[in-house]
Tab-separated table of C-alpha atoms and ligand atoms in Angstrom:
chain	number	residue	atom	x	y	z
A	204	MET	CA	-59.135	-1.327	-52.245
A	205	ALA	CA	-55.390	0.830	-53.232
A	206	GLY	CA	-57.182	2.878	-50.344
A	207	ASN	CA	-56.701	0.189	-47.801
A	208	ASN	CA	-53.294	-0.402	-48.934
A	209	LYS	CA	-52.323	3.419	-48.526
A	210	ALA	CA	-53.794	3.405	-45.036
A	211	LEU	CA	-51.956	0.039	-44.111
A	212	GLU	CA	-48.538	1.386	-45.276
A	213	TYR	CA	-49.353	4.654	-43.205
A	214	ILE	CA	-49.810	2.408	-40.208
A	215	ASN	CA	-47.157	0.271	-40.895
A	216	VAL	CA	-44.833	3.458	-40.936
A	217	ALA	CA	-46.205	5.217	-38.053
A	218	TYR	CA	-45.509	1.642	-36.414
A	219	ALA	CA	-42.340	1.377	-37.453
A	220	GLN	CA	-41.495	5.315	-36.191
A	221	ALA	CA	-43.268	4.728	-32.825
A	222	VAL	CA	-40.689	1.537	-32.159
A	223	THR	CA	-37.958	3.302	-33.212
A	224	LEU	CA	-39.096	6.623	-30.866
A	225	ILE	CA	-39.221	4.227	-28.144
A	226	ALA	CA	-36.233	2.615	-28.646
A	227	MET	CA	-34.342	5.893	-29.073
A	228	THR	CA	-36.327	7.201	-25.551
A	229	LEU	CA	-35.258	3.951	-23.823
A	230	ALA	CA	-31.595	3.253	-25.295
A	231	PRO	CA	-28.760	4.689	-23.110
A	232	PRO	CA	-26.939	7.666	-24.922
A	233	LEU	CA	-23.775	6.213	-26.921
A	234	SER	CA	-20.470	7.899	-27.148
A	235	LEU	CA	-17.112	7.058	-28.504
A	236	TYR	CA	-13.888	6.294	-26.627
A	237	ILE	CA	-10.606	6.217	-29.471
A	238	HIS	CA	-7.267	5.423	-27.916
A	239	ILE	CA	-4.077	6.428	-28.728
A	240	PRO	CA	-1.234	4.217	-27.322
A	241	TRP	CA	1.977	6.026	-27.757
A	242	CYS	CA	4.019	8.271	-25.454
A	243	VAL	CA	7.207	10.264	-25.964
A	244	ARG	CA	8.275	8.396	-22.733
A	245	LYS	CA	6.373	6.483	-20.831
A	246	CYS	CA	6.000	8.539	-17.222
A	247	PRO	CA	7.066	5.993	-13.589
A	248	TYR	CA	3.728	6.553	-12.451
A	249	CYS	CA	1.354	5.464	-15.041
A	250	ASP	CA	-0.503	2.418	-15.789
A	251	PHE	CA	-2.552	3.092	-18.800
A	252	ASN	CA	-2.285	1.350	-21.828
A	253	SER	CA	0.923	3.478	-23.074
A	254	HIS	CA	4.254	2.652	-24.940
A	255	ARG	CA	7.349	4.450	-25.830
A	256	ALA	CA	6.922	5.218	-29.313
A	257	GLU	CA	10.453	4.078	-30.506
A	258	ALA	CA	10.256	5.897	-33.902
A	259	GLU	CA	7.365	7.785	-35.495
A	260	PRO	CA	3.784	6.320	-34.579
A	261	PRO	CA	2.690	4.379	-37.584
A	262	GLU	CA	-0.135	6.985	-37.542
A	263	ARG	CA	-1.764	6.075	-40.987
A	264	ASP	CA	-1.985	2.115	-40.277
A	265	TYR	CA	-3.308	2.845	-36.821
A	266	ILE	CA	-6.198	4.983	-38.229
A	267	ALA	CA	-7.311	2.185	-40.778
A	268	ALA	CA	-7.060	-0.052	-37.775
A	269	LEU	CA	-9.572	2.273	-36.243
A	270	LEU	CA	-11.799	2.284	-38.556
A	271	ALA	CA	-11.875	-0.991	-39.195
A	272	ASP	CA	-12.234	-1.774	-35.560
A	273	LEU	CA	-15.295	1.133	-35.825
A	274	GLU	CA	-16.950	-1.083	-38.676
A	275	THR	CA	-17.384	-4.020	-36.472
A	276	GLU	CA	-18.725	-1.737	-33.992
A	277	CYS	CA	-21.397	0.239	-36.235
A	278	ALA	CA	-24.326	-2.411	-35.852
A	279	ASP	CA	-24.458	-1.935	-32.126
A	280	ALA	CA	-24.894	2.099	-32.740
A	281	GLY	CA	-28.059	1.375	-34.271
A	282	THR	CA	-30.040	4.563	-34.824
A	283	ARG	CA	-28.425	6.416	-32.092
A	284	PRO	CA	-26.062	9.391	-32.584
A	285	ILE	CA	-22.589	9.626	-31.034
A	286	GLU	CA	-23.075	12.135	-28.321
A	287	SER	CA	-19.055	12.489	-27.461
A	288	ILE	CA	-16.085	11.233	-28.364
A	289	PHE	CA	-12.819	11.281	-26.529
A	290	ILE	CA	-9.380	10.742	-27.820
A	291	GLY	CA	-7.452	9.278	-25.263
A	292	GLY	CA	-4.203	7.635	-24.829
A	293	GLY	CA	-1.070	7.514	-24.406
A	294	THR	CA	-0.559	10.462	-25.872
A	295	PRO	CA	-3.122	11.343	-28.597
A	296	SER	CA	-1.251	14.638	-29.473
A	297	LEU	CA	1.526	13.004	-30.645
A	298	PHE	CA	-0.178	12.361	-33.959
A	299	SER	CA	-0.525	14.984	-36.476
A	300	ALA	CA	-3.489	17.218	-37.246
A	301	GLU	CA	-4.466	15.461	-40.776
A	302	ALA	CA	-4.400	12.186	-39.271
A	303	ILE	CA	-6.390	13.462	-36.409
A	304	SER	CA	-9.089	14.988	-38.955
A	305	GLN	CA	-8.567	12.160	-41.141
A	306	LEU	CA	-9.883	10.135	-38.054
A	307	LEU	CA	-13.027	12.433	-37.384
A	308	ALA	CA	-13.585	11.968	-41.282
A	309	GLY	CA	-13.750	8.463	-41.328
A	310	VAL	CA	-15.864	8.374	-37.982
A	311	ARG	CA	-18.414	10.681	-39.492
A	312	GLN	CA	-18.738	8.288	-42.464
A	313	ARG	CA	-19.479	5.318	-40.549
A	314	VAL	CA	-21.900	6.563	-37.670
A	315	THR	CA	-23.662	9.404	-36.718
A	316	VAL	CA	-22.112	12.147	-34.757
A	317	ALA	CA	-24.668	14.431	-33.056
A	318	ALA	CA	-23.878	17.964	-34.640
A	319	ASP	CA	-23.385	19.805	-30.551
A	320	ALA	CA	-21.256	16.352	-30.007
A	321	GLU	CA	-18.388	16.991	-27.291
A	322	ILE	CA	-15.268	16.172	-29.144
A	323	THR	CA	-12.211	15.679	-26.223
A	324	LEU	CA	-8.253	15.411	-27.308
A	325	GLU	CA	-5.617	14.615	-24.708
A	326	ALA	CA	-2.826	16.479	-25.010
A	327	ASN	CA	0.896	16.651	-23.364
A	328	PRO	CA	2.641	20.211	-22.987
A	329	GLY	CA	5.674	18.372	-24.332
A	330	THR	CA	4.187	17.744	-27.966
A	331	ALA	CA	2.086	21.367	-28.233
A	332	GLU	CA	2.681	23.438	-31.119
A	333	ALA	CA	0.661	26.333	-32.685
A	334	GLY	CA	0.016	24.952	-36.038
A	335	LYS	CA	-0.705	21.413	-34.562
A	336	PHE	CA	-3.361	22.818	-32.207
A	337	ARG	CA	-4.853	25.320	-34.869
A	338	GLY	CA	-5.383	22.038	-37.025
A	339	PHE	CA	-6.766	20.199	-34.132
A	340	ARG	CA	-9.475	22.901	-33.634
A	341	GLN	CA	-9.881	22.692	-37.379
A	342	ALA	CA	-10.510	18.960	-37.699
A	343	GLY	CA	-13.342	19.465	-34.792
A	344	ILE	CA	-11.724	18.924	-31.659
A	345	ASN	CA	-13.786	20.970	-29.254
A	346	ARG	CA	-12.403	20.360	-26.025
A	347	LEU	CA	-8.429	19.974	-25.164
A	348	SER	CA	-7.362	18.035	-22.399
A	349	ILE	CA	-4.051	18.863	-20.948
A	350	GLY	CA	-1.765	16.947	-18.413
A	351	ILE	CA	-0.249	19.266	-16.986
A	352	GLN	CA	0.249	17.296	-13.583
A	353	SER	CA	2.450	20.159	-11.617
A	354	PHE	CA	4.052	23.513	-12.506
A	355	ASN	CA	6.957	22.795	-10.552
A	356	ASP	CA	9.983	22.073	-12.662
A	357	ALA	CA	11.462	20.017	-9.850
A	358	GLN	CA	8.285	17.832	-9.529
A	359	LEU	CA	7.925	17.411	-13.377
A	360	GLN	CA	11.267	16.046	-13.190
A	361	ARG	CA	10.747	13.540	-10.583
A	362	LEU	CA	7.522	12.526	-12.419
A	363	GLY	CA	9.576	11.840	-15.644
A	364	ARG	CA	7.814	14.276	-17.475
A	365	ILE	CA	9.012	15.491	-20.950
A	366	HIS	CA	7.983	19.245	-20.230
A	367	GLY	CA	8.611	21.810	-17.476
A	368	ARG	CA	6.930	24.639	-16.010
A	369	ALA	CA	7.400	26.941	-19.193
A	370	GLU	CA	5.852	24.512	-21.239
A	371	ALA	CA	2.961	23.629	-19.327
A	372	LEU	CA	2.037	27.607	-19.263
A	373	ARG	CA	2.832	27.866	-23.042
A	374	ALA	CA	0.495	24.644	-24.314
A	375	VAL	CA	-2.692	26.219	-22.010
A	376	GLU	CA	-1.866	29.811	-24.285
A	377	LEU	CA	-1.367	27.937	-27.752
A	378	ALA	CA	-4.612	26.202	-26.692
A	379	ARG	CA	-6.854	29.198	-26.029
A	380	ALA	CA	-4.535	30.911	-29.163
A	381	ALA	CA	-6.138	28.231	-31.389
A	382	GLY	CA	-9.908	28.773	-30.168
A	383	PHE	CA	-10.703	26.347	-27.661
A	384	ASP	CA	-12.900	27.712	-25.344
A	385	ASN	CA	-13.154	24.491	-23.427
A	386	LEU	CA	-10.483	23.515	-21.643
A	387	ASN	CA	-9.375	20.881	-19.068
A	388	LEU	CA	-6.000	20.707	-17.223
A	389	ASP	CA	-5.239	17.562	-15.408
A	390	LEU	CA	-3.354	17.981	-11.740
A	391	MET	CA	-1.876	15.562	-9.564
A	392	PHE	CA	-1.189	15.750	-5.715
A	393	GLY	CA	0.403	14.044	-2.861
A	394	LEU	CA	3.400	14.350	-4.629
A	395	PRO	CA	6.848	13.093	-3.975
A	396	GLY	CA	8.405	15.426	-1.561
A	397	GLN	CA	5.133	18.060	-2.313
A	398	THR	CA	4.643	20.326	0.693
A	399	HIS	CA	1.207	21.540	1.465
A	400	ALA	CA	1.967	24.896	0.186
A	401	ASP	CA	3.489	23.427	-3.318
A	402	ALA	CA	0.792	22.021	-3.757
A	403	LEU	CA	-1.496	24.725	-3.307
A	404	ALA	CA	0.646	26.867	-5.576
A	405	ASP	CA	0.499	24.250	-8.034
A	406	LEU	CA	-3.531	24.741	-7.727
A	407	ARG	CA	-3.595	28.320	-7.663
A	408	THR	CA	-1.468	28.320	-11.063
A	409	ALA	CA	-4.007	26.069	-12.678
A	410	ILE	CA	-6.864	28.665	-11.272
A	411	ASP	CA	-4.862	31.458	-12.776
A	412	LEU	CA	-5.150	29.831	-16.063
A	413	GLN	CA	-8.896	29.825	-15.812
A	414	PRO	CA	-9.741	26.407	-17.292
A	415	GLU	CA	-13.318	25.585	-18.005
A	416	HIS	CA	-12.659	22.062	-16.265
A	417	LEU	CA	-9.904	20.540	-13.941
A	418	SER	CA	-9.236	16.945	-13.301
A	419	TYR	CA	-7.179	16.963	-9.675
A	420	TYR	CA	-6.008	13.465	-9.231
A	421	GLN	CA	-4.342	12.178	-5.951
A	422	LEU	CA	-1.124	10.242	-6.839
A	423	THR	CA	-1.421	6.455	-6.397
A	424	LEU	CA	1.374	4.191	-6.813
A	425	GLU	CA	-0.196	1.522	-9.518
A	426	PRO	CA	1.230	-1.993	-9.818
A	427	ASN	CA	3.273	-2.681	-12.809
A	428	THR	CA	5.094	0.893	-12.753
A	429	VAL	CA	8.235	2.193	-11.778
A	430	PHE	CA	7.156	3.988	-9.089
A	431	HIS	CA	5.426	0.998	-7.666
A	432	LYS	CA	8.679	-1.137	-8.037
A	433	TYR	CA	10.820	1.569	-6.437
A	434	PRO	CA	8.338	3.579	-4.460
A	435	PRO	CA	9.180	7.327	-4.136
A	436	ARG	CA	9.017	8.928	-0.602
A	437	LEU	CA	5.061	10.049	-0.322
A	438	PRO	CA	3.760	13.057	1.820
A	439	GLU	CA	1.985	11.365	5.071
A	440	ASP	CA	-1.737	10.437	4.445
A	441	GLU	CA	-3.014	13.155	6.745
A	442	ALA	CA	-0.813	15.596	4.993
A	443	ILE	CA	-2.419	14.717	1.826
A	444	TRP	CA	-5.986	14.795	3.238
A	445	ALA	CA	-5.071	18.280	4.300
A	446	VAL	CA	-4.379	19.307	0.827
A	447	GLN	CA	-7.154	17.748	-0.389
A	448	GLU	CA	-9.525	19.942	1.911
A	449	ALA	CA	-7.559	23.085	1.098
A	450	GLY	CA	-7.783	22.466	-2.627
A	451	GLN	CA	-11.325	21.655	-2.845
A	452	ALA	CA	-12.039	24.754	-0.530
A	453	LEU	CA	-9.949	26.681	-2.744
A	454	LEU	CA	-11.656	25.159	-5.952
A	455	ALA	CA	-15.430	26.165	-4.705
A	456	GLU	CA	-13.801	29.353	-4.077
A	457	HIS	CA	-12.967	30.380	-7.317
A	458	GLY	CA	-16.297	28.813	-8.789
A	459	TYR	CA	-15.002	25.440	-9.613
A	460	GLN	CA	-17.693	22.458	-8.386
A	461	GLN	CA	-16.770	19.115	-7.577
A	462	TYR	CA	-19.226	16.895	-8.980
A	463	GLU	CA	-17.235	13.721	-9.157
A	464	VAL	CA	-14.678	12.196	-7.095
A	465	SER	CA	-11.521	14.183	-8.932
A	466	ALA	CA	-13.541	16.212	-11.440
A	467	TYR	CA	-14.430	20.525	-11.065
A	468	ALA	CA	-16.120	22.445	-13.470
A	469	ARG	CA	-17.475	25.995	-13.521
A	470	SER	CA	-21.038	26.269	-14.336
A	471	THR	CA	-22.137	24.005	-17.721
A	472	ARG	CA	-18.409	22.601	-18.129
A	473	ARG	CA	-19.288	19.104	-16.941
A	474	CYS	CA	-17.236	16.713	-19.201
A	475	ARG	CA	-20.135	15.371	-20.900
A	476	HIS	CA	-17.932	11.938	-22.331
A	477	ASN	CA	-16.825	11.024	-18.758
A	478	LEU	CA	-20.912	11.853	-17.575
A	479	ASN	CA	-22.028	9.132	-19.842
A	480	TYR	CA	-19.661	6.618	-18.037
A	481	TRP	CA	-20.731	7.526	-14.661
A	482	ARG	CA	-24.336	7.781	-15.716
A	483	PHE	CA	-23.961	4.141	-16.631
A	484	GLY	CA	-24.492	5.014	-20.567
A	485	ASP	CA	-23.351	3.211	-23.181
A	486	TYR	CA	-19.885	3.826	-25.531
A	487	LEU	CA	-18.151	1.810	-28.405
A	488	GLY	CA	-14.143	1.460	-27.843
A	489	ILE	CA	-12.168	1.446	-30.781
A	490	GLY	CA	-8.327	1.089	-30.128
A	491	ALA	CA	-5.544	-0.616	-28.722
A	492	GLY	CA	-7.044	-2.216	-24.889
A	493	ALA	CA	-10.187	-0.035	-25.588
A	494	HIS	CA	-13.432	-0.591	-23.275
A	495	GLY	CA	-16.713	-0.768	-24.516
A	496	LYS	CA	-20.041	-1.018	-22.795
A	497	ILE	CA	-23.043	-1.554	-25.079
A	498	THR	CA	-26.908	-2.313	-24.543
A	499	CYS	CA	-28.968	-4.619	-26.806
A	500	MET	CA	-31.624	-2.670	-27.699
A	501	GLN	CA	-33.990	-5.950	-28.156
A	502	THR	CA	-33.167	-7.890	-25.124
A	503	GLY	CA	-31.868	-5.223	-22.411
A	504	ASP	CA	-28.723	-7.435	-21.926
A	505	ILE	CA	-25.565	-5.387	-21.546
A	506	GLN	CA	-22.262	-6.378	-22.938
A	507	ARG	CA	-18.835	-5.406	-22.321
A	508	THR	CA	-15.858	-5.241	-25.247
A	509	ALA	CA	-12.017	-5.269	-24.870
A	510	LYS	CA	-9.846	-4.702	-27.887
A	511	ILE	CA	-6.260	-6.206	-27.579
A	512	ARG	CA	-3.973	-4.198	-25.163
A	513	HIS	CA	-0.739	-4.292	-27.296
A	514	PRO	CA	-0.676	-1.900	-30.182
A	515	GLN	CA	1.272	-3.906	-32.329
A	516	HIS	CA	-0.561	-7.221	-31.790
A	517	TYR	CA	-3.934	-4.702	-32.627
A	518	LEU	CA	-2.527	-3.584	-35.822
A	519	ASP	CA	-1.518	-7.538	-36.797
A	520	ALA	CA	-5.384	-8.198	-35.958
A	521	ALA	CA	-6.926	-5.202	-37.927
A	522	GLY	CA	-9.892	-6.044	-39.867
A	523	GLN	CA	-10.333	-9.312	-38.257
A	524	PRO	CA	-13.105	-8.675	-35.959
A	525	GLU	CA	-12.641	-11.876	-33.945
A	526	ARG	CA	-8.902	-11.540	-33.466
A	527	GLN	CA	-9.361	-7.807	-32.382
A	528	GLY	CA	-11.179	-8.415	-29.183
A	529	THR	CA	-13.382	-10.008	-26.571
A	530	ARG	CA	-16.985	-9.658	-25.905
A	531	THR	CA	-18.532	-10.493	-22.911
A	532	GLY	CA	-22.142	-10.176	-20.885
A	533	VAL	CA	-22.594	-8.801	-17.786
A	534	GLU	CA	-24.147	-10.835	-15.050
A	535	PRO	CA	-27.576	-9.124	-13.870
A	536	ALA	CA	-25.903	-10.171	-10.408
A	537	ASP	CA	-23.129	-7.884	-11.185
A	538	LEU	CA	-25.005	-5.276	-12.417
A	539	ARG	CA	-26.222	-3.468	-9.623
A	540	PHE	CA	-22.548	-3.379	-8.567
A	541	GLU	CA	-21.155	-2.158	-11.488
A	542	PHE	CA	-23.910	0.997	-11.666
A	543	LEU	CA	-23.458	2.061	-8.150
A	544	MET	CA	-19.711	2.061	-8.668
A	545	ASN	CA	-19.829	4.486	-11.478
A	546	ALA	CA	-23.018	6.528	-10.358
A	547	LEU	CA	-21.991	6.822	-6.794
A	548	ARG	CA	-18.848	9.009	-7.746
A	549	LEU	CA	-21.143	11.647	-8.894
A	550	ARG	CA	-21.645	13.919	-5.993
A	551	GLU	CA	-25.514	14.484	-7.418
A	552	GLY	CA	-25.833	10.412	-7.389
A	553	PHE	CA	-28.554	9.644	-9.709
A	554	PRO	CA	-32.405	9.533	-9.779
A	555	GLY	CA	-34.159	5.776	-8.752
A	556	SER	CA	-35.337	6.252	-12.641
A	557	LEU	CA	-31.976	6.076	-13.551
A	558	PHE	CA	-31.028	2.615	-11.961
A	559	ARG	CA	-34.457	1.031	-13.395
A	560	ASP	CA	-33.497	2.593	-17.196
A	561	ARG	CA	-30.076	1.637	-17.147
A	562	THR	CA	-30.008	-1.573	-15.297
A	563	GLY	CA	-33.485	-3.173	-16.312
A	564	LEU	CA	-33.685	-3.986	-12.433
A	565	ASP	CA	-36.194	-2.744	-9.660
A	566	LEU	CA	-34.947	-0.278	-7.176
A	567	ASP	CA	-36.131	-2.983	-4.655
A	568	THR	CA	-32.844	-5.057	-5.823
A	569	LEU	CA	-30.600	-2.545	-3.842
A	570	GLU	CA	-31.929	-3.817	-0.569
A	571	PRO	CA	-31.825	-4.636	2.045
A	572	GLU	CA	-28.135	-2.431	1.934
A	573	LEU	CA	-29.687	0.731	0.527
A	574	SER	CA	-31.930	1.340	3.636
A	575	ALA	CA	-29.039	0.312	5.842
A	576	CYS	CA	-27.086	2.822	4.224
A	577	LEU	CA	-29.287	5.542	4.374
A	578	THR	CA	-29.964	4.482	8.257
A	579	GLU	CA	-26.645	5.061	8.812
A	580	GLY	CA	-26.074	8.182	7.185
A	581	LEU	CA	-23.450	7.094	4.480
A	582	LEU	CA	-26.218	7.961	1.683
A	583	GLU	CA	-29.038	10.088	1.505
A	584	ARG	CA	-32.319	10.734	-0.588
A	585	GLN	CA	-32.765	13.919	-1.963
A	586	ALA	CA	-35.505	15.214	-4.674
A	587	GLY	CA	-35.665	11.985	-6.432
A	588	PHE	CA	-31.623	11.400	-6.496
A	589	ILE	CA	-29.824	9.071	-4.252
A	590	ARG	CA	-26.163	9.844	-3.467
A	591	CYS	CA	-23.508	9.713	-0.902
A	592	SER	CA	-23.643	12.083	1.970
A	593	ASP	CA	-20.342	13.868	2.781
A	594	THR	CA	-19.027	11.065	5.070
A	595	GLY	CA	-20.093	7.993	2.653
A	596	PHE	CA	-18.427	10.300	-0.416
A	597	ASN	CA	-15.101	10.187	2.187
A	598	PHE	CA	-15.591	6.657	2.091
A	599	LEU	CA	-16.684	5.335	-1.061
A	600	ASP	CA	-15.280	2.289	-1.157
A	601	ASN	CA	-16.972	1.249	1.952
A	602	VAL	CA	-20.087	2.095	0.887
A	603	LEU	CA	-19.340	0.027	-2.335
A	604	GLN	CA	-18.490	-2.966	-0.561
A	605	ARG	CA	-21.783	-3.187	0.855
A	606	PHE	CA	-23.128	-3.791	-2.493
A	607	LEU	CA	-20.886	-6.397	-3.451
A	608	ASN	CA	-22.581	-9.641	-3.824
B	774	SAM	C1	-3.788	9.605	-20.725
B	774	SAM	S1	-2.812	10.665	-19.330
B	774	SAM	C2	-2.993	12.403	-20.103
B	774	SAM	C3	-2.503	12.905	-21.384
B	774	SAM	C4	-0.789	12.648	-21.593
B	774	SAM	N1	-0.780	11.198	-21.911
B	774	SAM	C5	0.030	13.403	-20.497
B	774	SAM	O1	0.107	12.886	-19.510
B	774	SAM	O2	0.161	14.648	-20.243
B	774	SAM	C6	-4.119	11.109	-18.217
B	774	SAM	C7	-3.919	11.457	-16.535
B	774	SAM	O3	-4.391	10.548	-15.773
B	774	SAM	C8	-3.531	11.075	-14.586
B	774	SAM	N2	-3.000	10.117	-13.787
B	774	SAM	C9	-2.078	9.307	-14.515
B	774	SAM	N3	-1.790	8.245	-13.769
B	774	SAM	C10	-1.927	8.543	-12.754
B	774	SAM	C11	-1.564	8.101	-11.178
B	774	SAM	N4	-0.820	6.704	-10.763
B	774	SAM	N5	-2.214	8.399	-10.135
B	774	SAM	C12	-2.704	9.870	-10.422
B	774	SAM	N6	-3.537	10.183	-11.073
B	774	SAM	C13	-2.735	9.669	-12.515
B	774	SAM	C14	-2.613	11.925	-15.182
B	774	SAM	O4	-3.059	13.317	-14.501
B	774	SAM	C15	-2.835	12.196	-16.620
B	774	SAM	O5	-2.813	13.199	-17.078
B	775	SF4	S1	0.684	10.104	-17.928
B	775	SF4	FE1	0.465	10.322	-20.076
B	775	SF4	S2	2.217	10.810	-21.396
B	775	SF4	FE2	2.725	9.872	-18.787
B	775	SF4	S3	3.086	7.644	-19.692
B	775	SF4	FE3	0.875	8.024	-19.241
B	775	SF4	S4	-0.366	8.483	-20.839
B	775	SF4	FE4	1.944	8.529	-21.381
């Protein structure tokens, strides 16, 4: 009898382990996004949820609110480890190294963070200090993303930046001295009054600094920004196009592979956190205005979370999950578009199996549009991957429109 019980117990444990293993295999990888919404000053082109810090940002209260927020999301993580963390903003580098250290320690107490997790923090060169950068590194940040935008002083002034060329160069130097071996630089092109030569000089300076990753964005005039209300004179579309083409060639020449619309990396240094978004993985989002996406492992339903945007209102609602944000299901009818909107941004596209795994839908649901785009040469199939052709990549919005219900 005792032997029977033992055997039954063994079978139960083995069954539970198998169920966990299957759930782990099917569950999308999980990331964590943490939003810090304050900046020294609001840049006139920026529509991010960023607010000018009137005084010192309320670090202590905000970290308590972030951790309370994370507690309400822990159940969504299940047994999955967090594979990447991205502390974005706003200007997270406004916070002290001690605050970031407390934040990461609090995160580790509440969820399992993979031993090799990529942990990125966004930094503005105007807030770069040697001690602070060293502290970030010691706190466990292993990737720094520096918002350079341009190395041209006149340009930086027009963009309302709080730093000049010298501070931008120094920020990179400080990051290396602090031990960061994984750096991203944000650079923008198509800037007011920017000539072809100016744009390429910026890019050459960035390449000379040998970052592992470069985010190369075309400046866009976003609603609800100063630049939208008082539009500066931007270069003609054709001139911007020429900069983009020449820029891509220069980056390729120096070993930076374009793997997404605006992302370029050397060898293995693609941004794992952003890759998880583009591969339609799951992510918890905590902080003012943060968004998350979670797949329910029992039903396969996908839900999106969004937290209160205004920092003060977010702080006021701390510890009250019902006030802190919203949670909405993604309609199956919207799933294929949402998946493609992310996955087709990647130069390599996606394997058919990923579409099935992430959406629960059969590849046939992409028909008849998929076949039409393949025939017209906008999409192509190669080694099991579906991706944009060169033409499709240049007209990505048009390709996506085809899949809108
Ligand atoms: C949150 S910020 C980066 C960190 C920090 N706040 C900073 O600006 O230094 C994210 C990046 O988005 C890019 N960005 C913001 N607004 C943009 C716009 N209107 N057009 C193109 N890129 C933009 C900038 O390159 C910026 O560095
Ligand atoms: S670009 Fe960066 S520093 Fe400027 S307002 Fe936006 S988030 Fe803040």
